[in-house]
Amino acid sequence: MTTDYKAHRLEGRVAVVTGGAGGIGLASVRRLAGEGARVVIGDVDLAAGKAAADEVGGLFVPTDVTSESEVNNLFRQAYDTFGSVGIAFNNAGISPPQDGSILETGLDAWRKVQEVNLTSVYFCCKAAIPYMQRQGKGSIINTASFVAVMGAATSQISYSASKGGVLAMSRELGVEFARQGIRVNALCPGPVNTPLLKELFASDPERAERRLVHVPLGRFGEPEEIAAAVAFLASDDSSFMTANTFLVDGGISAAYVTPL
Ligand SMILES: NC(=O)c1ccc[n+]([C@@H]2O[C@H](COP(=O)([O-])OP(=O)(O)OC[C@H]3O[C@@H](n4cnc5c(N)ncnc54)[C@H](O)[C@@H]3O)[C@@H](O)[C@H]2O)c1
């Protein structure tokens, strides 16, 4: 069931969401649709992707974001079906266990993470921008992470480097296309309560606690809290924001000493 958000800020807009079959992407699909957008999901998870699209009356396009032709097809189908592409939430990403300390991370793992997390955003922006240029308006939201602005002793070296790349690319695109009405912002979530983190909490509370102690708000974020930020960045409520590092992180990146 789609929740009806009173603001309805996205009526008449078409939103492409990569990685929309689960986690932050799925919560955002629900929120964007709840605010009136027509949503197009690109994901490799065929069953969950289709279920998500059906739930919100949207379109599912099977898409591996590491393939330029599949990404081009995703945006083309969105345009052909709904007549425009006004919002691109480039969100698909992975953090596999093979990606760890630089001393142990092999080239294959490094490259895989770069392709899914960073090269995909290059493909998606390259595909989305020409549609937005036609209408002189668009909002691109690229998912980076709080690790793009701070370092972790528990390293995932390729992941952090990929998110730093997403942040820098978003900033540059935001500046380049600002006067064409296209806004590009990097969304930097803090640690979010996903199945992976829940597992960590259950299996190793001490490890989870080591992370939680750094978050001033004293908890992990919920996918719906990130989705609310996505809807804001997608809407005209953020019309004076572009090339922004948009941290939604419970205060983690600002903290030195945290409250008791
Ligand atoms: N969860 C967190 O704590 C957190 C924090 C900061 C940033 N992020 C970022 O937020 C984004 C979403 O993370 P999440 O926690 O919701 O992850 P998730 O694993 O719950 O969902 C990711 C989605 O992307 C899809 N996907 C994976 N590889 C793909 C590919 N090659 N092509 C198309 N789709 C693909 C998956 O099928 C899945 O539906 C990622 O970019 C992640 O790096 C997450």
Short mmCIF file of C-alpha atoms and ligand atoms in Angstrom, two decimals:
data_model
loop_
_atom_site.label_atom_id
_atom_site.label_comp_id
_atom_site.label_asym_id
_atom_site.label_seq_id
_atom_site.Cartn_x
_atom_site.Cartn_y
_atom_site.Cartn_z
CA MET A 1 0.00 0.00 0.00
CA THR A 2 1.32 3.43 -0.89
CA THR A 3 1.15 6.01 1.87
CA ASP A 4 -0.34 9.29 0.67
CA TYR A 5 1.94 12.15 1.75
CA LYS A 6 -0.01 15.38 2.07
CA ALA A 7 2.70 17.54 0.54
CA HIS A 8 2.40 15.83 -2.87
CA ARG A 9 5.54 17.66 -3.97
CA LEU A 10 6.27 15.32 -6.88
CA GLU A 11 2.96 15.26 -8.72
CA GLY A 12 3.60 14.87 -12.47
CA ARG A 13 7.28 13.97 -12.05
CA VAL A 14 8.96 10.79 -13.23
CA ALA A 15 11.62 9.28 -10.95
CA VAL A 16 14.18 6.63 -11.89
CA VAL A 17 15.53 4.73 -8.86
CA THR A 18 18.42 2.27 -9.11
CA GLY A 19 18.65 -0.35 -6.38
CA GLY A 20 14.96 0.29 -5.71
CA ALA A 21 14.19 -3.32 -4.86
CA GLY A 22 15.50 -3.16 -1.30
CA GLY A 23 16.78 -1.11 1.62
CA ILE A 24 17.08 2.65 1.18
CA GLY A 25 16.01 2.36 -2.48
CA LEU A 26 12.74 0.60 -1.67
CA ALA A 27 11.88 3.04 1.11
CA SER A 28 12.56 5.86 -1.37
CA VAL A 29 10.42 4.26 -4.08
CA ARG A 30 7.53 4.21 -1.60
CA ARG A 31 8.12 7.79 -0.48
CA LEU A 32 8.54 9.23 -4.00
CA ALA A 33 5.39 7.45 -5.18
CA GLY A 34 3.58 8.57 -2.02
CA GLU A 35 4.37 12.16 -3.00
CA GLY A 36 2.89 11.68 -6.45
CA ALA A 37 5.84 10.64 -8.66
CA ARG A 38 5.69 7.91 -11.30
CA VAL A 39 8.53 5.59 -10.31
CA VAL A 40 10.76 3.46 -12.53
CA ILE A 41 12.97 0.91 -10.76
CA GLY A 42 16.21 -0.51 -12.14
CA ASP A 43 17.63 -3.44 -10.17
CA VAL A 44 19.23 -6.87 -10.58
CA ASP A 45 16.78 -8.45 -8.11
CA LEU A 46 14.02 -9.40 -10.53
CA ALA A 47 11.40 -10.66 -8.06
CA ALA A 48 11.77 -7.88 -5.49
CA GLY A 49 12.12 -5.22 -8.19
CA LYS A 50 8.89 -6.23 -9.87
CA ALA A 51 7.06 -6.51 -6.54
CA ALA A 52 8.19 -3.00 -5.57
CA ALA A 53 7.07 -1.54 -8.91
CA ASP A 54 3.70 -3.34 -8.70
CA GLU A 55 3.18 -2.04 -5.18
CA VAL A 56 3.42 1.60 -6.30
CA GLY A 57 1.95 1.27 -9.80
CA GLY A 58 5.36 1.91 -11.32
CA LEU A 59 7.60 0.24 -13.88
CA PHE A 60 10.36 -2.30 -13.28
CA VAL A 61 13.22 -2.52 -15.78
CA PRO A 62 15.71 -5.33 -15.06
CA THR A 63 19.01 -3.45 -14.95
CA ASP A 64 22.58 -4.20 -13.97
CA VAL A 65 23.98 -0.74 -13.32
CA THR A 66 27.47 -1.86 -14.34
CA SER A 67 26.24 -2.16 -17.94
CA GLU A 68 26.09 1.11 -19.88
CA SER A 69 23.60 -0.29 -22.40
CA GLU A 70 21.29 -1.55 -19.64
CA VAL A 71 21.42 1.82 -17.88
CA ASN A 72 20.66 3.61 -21.16
CA ASN A 73 17.73 1.24 -21.68
CA LEU A 74 16.42 1.99 -18.15
CA PHE A 75 16.24 5.74 -18.78
CA ARG A 76 14.90 5.29 -22.32
CA GLN A 77 12.09 3.07 -21.04
CA ALA A 78 11.25 5.57 -18.31
CA TYR A 79 11.01 8.34 -20.92
CA ASP A 80 9.08 6.27 -23.47
CA THR A 81 6.58 5.05 -20.85
CA PHE A 82 5.96 8.20 -18.84
CA GLY A 83 7.12 11.00 -21.18
CA SER A 84 9.90 12.59 -19.10
CA VAL A 85 12.71 11.95 -16.65
CA GLY A 86 12.78 14.62 -13.95
CA ILE A 87 14.35 12.75 -11.02
CA ALA A 88 17.22 10.25 -10.98
CA PHE A 89 18.05 8.60 -7.66
CA ASN A 90 21.28 6.75 -8.44
CA ASN A 91 21.43 4.58 -5.38
CA ALA A 92 22.46 0.98 -6.19
CA GLY A 93 25.59 -0.01 -4.31
CA ILE A 94 27.36 -2.92 -2.66
CA SER A 95 29.76 -3.50 0.24
CA PRO A 96 31.03 -7.08 -0.11
CA PRO A 97 33.12 -8.77 2.61
CA GLN A 98 36.07 -9.21 0.19
CA ASP A 99 36.55 -5.43 0.40
CA GLY A 100 38.47 -4.68 3.60
CA SER A 101 41.88 -3.36 4.54
CA ILE A 102 44.01 -2.28 1.59
CA LEU A 103 46.51 -4.98 2.60
CA GLU A 104 43.99 -7.75 2.03
CA THR A 105 41.74 -6.41 -0.72
CA GLY A 106 42.50 -7.91 -4.12
CA LEU A 107 42.17 -6.17 -7.46
CA ASP A 108 39.02 -8.09 -8.41
CA ALA A 109 37.18 -7.00 -5.28
CA TRP A 110 38.47 -3.43 -5.72
CA ARG A 111 37.26 -3.27 -9.33
CA LYS A 112 33.87 -4.85 -8.63
CA VAL A 113 33.04 -2.26 -5.96
CA GLN A 114 34.25 0.60 -8.17
CA GLU A 115 32.05 -0.61 -11.03
CA VAL A 116 28.86 -1.05 -9.01
CA ASN A 117 29.24 2.01 -6.78
CA LEU A 118 31.04 4.59 -8.94
CA THR A 119 31.10 3.72 -12.65
CA SER A 120 27.34 3.08 -12.40
CA VAL A 121 26.76 6.64 -11.21
CA TYR A 122 28.76 7.91 -14.19
CA PHE A 123 26.54 5.82 -16.52
CA CYS A 124 23.32 6.95 -14.82
CA CYS A 125 24.18 10.67 -14.83
CA LYS A 126 25.33 10.47 -18.45
CA ALA A 127 22.04 8.83 -19.41
CA ALA A 128 19.77 11.10 -17.32
CA ILE A 129 21.18 14.54 -18.11
CA PRO A 130 20.14 14.74 -21.81
CA TYR A 131 16.47 14.05 -20.87
CA MET A 132 16.66 16.74 -18.19
CA GLN A 133 18.29 19.20 -20.62
CA ARG A 134 15.27 18.83 -22.94
CA GLN A 135 12.90 20.02 -20.23
CA GLY A 136 15.36 22.49 -18.66
CA LYS A 137 14.81 20.92 -15.26
CA GLY A 138 15.92 17.94 -13.25
CA SER A 139 17.12 16.66 -9.90
CA ILE A 140 19.83 14.04 -9.64
CA ILE A 141 20.55 12.47 -6.28
CA ASN A 142 23.60 10.24 -6.06
CA THR A 143 24.06 8.02 -3.02
CA ALA A 144 27.48 8.53 -1.50
CA SER A 145 28.00 7.84 2.24
CA PHE A 146 29.32 9.42 5.42
CA VAL A 147 32.53 7.47 4.73
CA ALA A 148 33.11 9.87 1.83
CA VAL A 149 33.91 12.54 4.44
CA MET A 150 35.43 10.56 7.32
CA GLY A 151 37.72 7.57 7.78
CA ALA A 152 37.01 4.24 9.47
CA ALA A 153 39.59 2.08 11.23
CA THR A 154 37.48 -0.87 10.12
CA SER A 155 38.34 -0.17 6.49
CA GLN A 156 36.46 -1.08 3.33
CA ILE A 157 38.96 0.61 1.11
CA SER A 158 37.32 0.34 -2.29
CA TYR A 159 33.88 1.23 -0.86
CA SER A 160 35.18 4.40 0.80
CA ALA A 161 37.14 5.40 -2.31
CA SER A 162 34.08 4.78 -4.51
CA LYS A 163 31.88 6.98 -2.31
CA GLY A 164 34.52 9.73 -2.33
CA GLY A 165 34.34 9.52 -6.12
CA VAL A 166 30.55 9.78 -6.10
CA LEU A 167 30.76 12.85 -3.89
CA ALA A 168 33.32 14.63 -6.10
CA MET A 169 31.50 13.71 -9.33
CA SER A 170 28.17 14.97 -7.96
CA ARG A 171 29.69 18.26 -6.89
CA GLU A 172 31.26 18.80 -10.30
CA LEU A 173 28.10 17.90 -12.23
CA GLY A 174 26.06 20.15 -9.95
CA VAL A 175 28.30 23.07 -10.86
CA GLU A 176 28.51 22.23 -14.58
CA PHE A 177 24.76 21.91 -15.18
CA ALA A 178 23.39 24.42 -12.65
CA ARG A 179 22.44 27.04 -15.23
CA GLN A 180 20.55 24.47 -17.27
CA GLY A 181 18.13 23.87 -14.39
CA ILE A 182 19.66 20.54 -13.42
CA ARG A 183 20.54 20.08 -9.77
CA VAL A 184 22.93 17.34 -8.66
CA ASN A 185 23.40 16.53 -4.99
CA ALA A 186 25.27 13.80 -3.12
CA LEU A 187 23.26 12.12 -0.40
CA CYS A 188 25.51 10.89 2.42
CA PRO A 189 23.64 8.55 4.75
CA GLY A 190 25.13 7.59 8.09
CA PRO A 191 24.83 3.96 9.21
CA VAL A 192 21.33 2.75 8.40
CA ASN A 193 19.36 -0.05 10.01
CA THR A 194 19.47 -2.56 7.15
CA PRO A 195 19.27 -6.37 7.40
CA LEU A 196 23.08 -6.51 7.36
CA LEU A 197 23.41 -4.22 10.38
CA LYS A 198 20.58 -5.97 12.23
CA GLU A 199 22.50 -9.22 11.77
CA LEU A 200 25.61 -7.60 13.19
CA PHE A 201 23.66 -6.38 16.22
CA ALA A 202 22.28 -9.84 16.88
CA SER A 203 25.50 -11.80 16.30
CA ASP A 204 28.09 -9.39 17.70
CA PRO A 205 26.62 -6.70 19.99
CA GLU A 206 30.11 -5.51 21.01
CA ARG A 207 31.04 -4.73 17.38
CA ALA A 208 27.75 -2.94 16.84
CA GLU A 209 28.26 -0.95 20.06
CA ARG A 210 31.70 0.18 18.85
CA ARG A 211 29.96 1.83 15.93
CA LEU A 212 26.93 3.17 17.74
CA VAL A 213 29.02 5.00 20.34
CA HIS A 214 30.06 7.52 17.65
CA VAL A 215 26.52 8.52 16.69
CA PRO A 216 25.27 11.52 18.70
CA LEU A 217 21.64 10.53 18.18
CA GLY A 218 22.52 7.17 19.75
CA ARG A 219 21.00 4.92 17.10
CA PHE A 220 21.27 3.92 13.47
CA GLY A 221 19.04 5.61 10.91
CA GLU A 222 15.96 4.01 9.38
CA PRO A 223 15.60 3.66 5.58
CA GLU A 224 12.47 5.84 5.77
CA GLU A 225 14.52 8.68 7.27
CA ILE A 226 16.88 8.56 4.29
CA ALA A 227 13.90 8.35 1.92
CA ALA A 228 12.50 11.56 3.42
CA ALA A 229 15.77 13.30 2.52
CA VAL A 230 15.59 11.87 -1.01
CA ALA A 231 12.08 13.27 -1.48
CA PHE A 232 13.25 16.68 -0.24
CA LEU A 233 16.22 16.71 -2.66
CA ALA A 234 13.96 15.52 -5.49
CA SER A 235 11.38 18.24 -4.86
CA ASP A 236 11.38 22.00 -5.46
CA ASP A 237 11.66 22.46 -1.68
CA SER A 238 15.41 22.11 -2.27
CA SER A 239 15.40 24.41 -5.33
CA PHE A 240 18.40 26.48 -4.10
CA MET A 241 20.53 23.41 -3.38
CA THR A 242 22.97 21.90 -5.81
CA ALA A 243 26.48 20.41 -5.71
CA ASN A 244 25.75 19.74 -2.05
CA THR A 245 27.19 17.21 0.39
CA PHE A 246 23.90 16.29 2.05
CA LEU A 247 24.66 14.43 5.26
CA VAL A 248 21.83 12.51 6.90
CA ASP A 249 23.92 10.83 9.52
CA GLY A 250 22.62 11.29 13.06
CA GLY A 251 25.42 13.81 13.61
CA ILE A 252 28.24 11.25 13.30
CA SER A 253 30.40 13.36 10.98
CA ALA A 254 30.24 16.37 13.33
CA ALA A 255 31.01 14.61 16.60
CA TYR A 256 34.14 14.77 18.69
CA VAL A 257 32.81 13.86 22.14
CA THR A 258 29.38 12.27 22.03
CA PRO A 259 26.66 12.72 24.68
CA LEU A 260 26.28 10.06 27.40
N1 LIG B 1 22.94 0.87 4.67
C1 LIG B 1 23.80 1.78 5.07
O1 LIG B 1 24.15 1.86 6.26
C2 LIG B 1 24.35 2.78 4.08
C3 LIG B 1 25.06 3.88 4.56
C4 LIG B 1 25.57 4.79 3.64
C5 LIG B 1 25.36 4.61 2.27
N2 LIG B 1 24.66 3.52 1.86
C6 LIG B 1 24.47 3.36 0.41
O2 LIG B 1 23.09 3.39 0.14
C7 LIG B 1 22.81 2.64 -1.05
C8 LIG B 1 21.74 1.62 -0.76
O3 LIG B 1 22.19 0.80 0.29
P1 LIG B 1 21.23 -0.22 1.07
O4 LIG B 1 21.77 -0.33 2.45
O5 LIG B 1 19.82 0.15 0.86
O6 LIG B 1 21.63 -1.57 0.29
P2 LIG B 1 20.75 -2.89 -0.02
O7 LIG B 1 21.76 -3.97 -0.21
O8 LIG B 1 19.69 -3.07 1.02
O9 LIG B 1 20.07 -2.52 -1.41
C9 LIG B 1 20.84 -2.32 -2.58
C10 LIG B 1 20.00 -2.58 -3.81
O10 LIG B 1 20.84 -2.43 -4.95
C11 LIG B 1 20.65 -3.54 -5.81
N3 LIG B 1 21.86 -3.78 -6.60
C12 LIG B 1 23.05 -4.30 -6.18
N4 LIG B 1 23.90 -4.42 -7.21
C13 LIG B 1 23.24 -3.95 -8.32
C14 LIG B 1 23.59 -3.83 -9.69
N5 LIG B 1 24.79 -4.20 -10.17
N6 LIG B 1 22.67 -3.31 -10.54
C15 LIG B 1 21.45 -2.93 -10.10
N7 LIG B 1 21.06 -3.05 -8.81
C16 LIG B 1 21.95 -3.55 -7.93
C17 LIG B 1 20.30 -4.69 -4.89
O11 LIG B 1 19.63 -5.74 -5.59
C18 LIG B 1 19.41 -4.00 -3.86
O12 LIG B 1 18.06 -3.96 -4.27
C19 LIG B 1 24.16 2.03 -1.47
O13 LIG B 1 24.76 2.85 -2.46
C20 LIG B 1 24.96 2.07 -0.19
O14 LIG B 1 26.33 2.09 -0.42
C21 LIG B 1 24.15 2.61 2.71
#
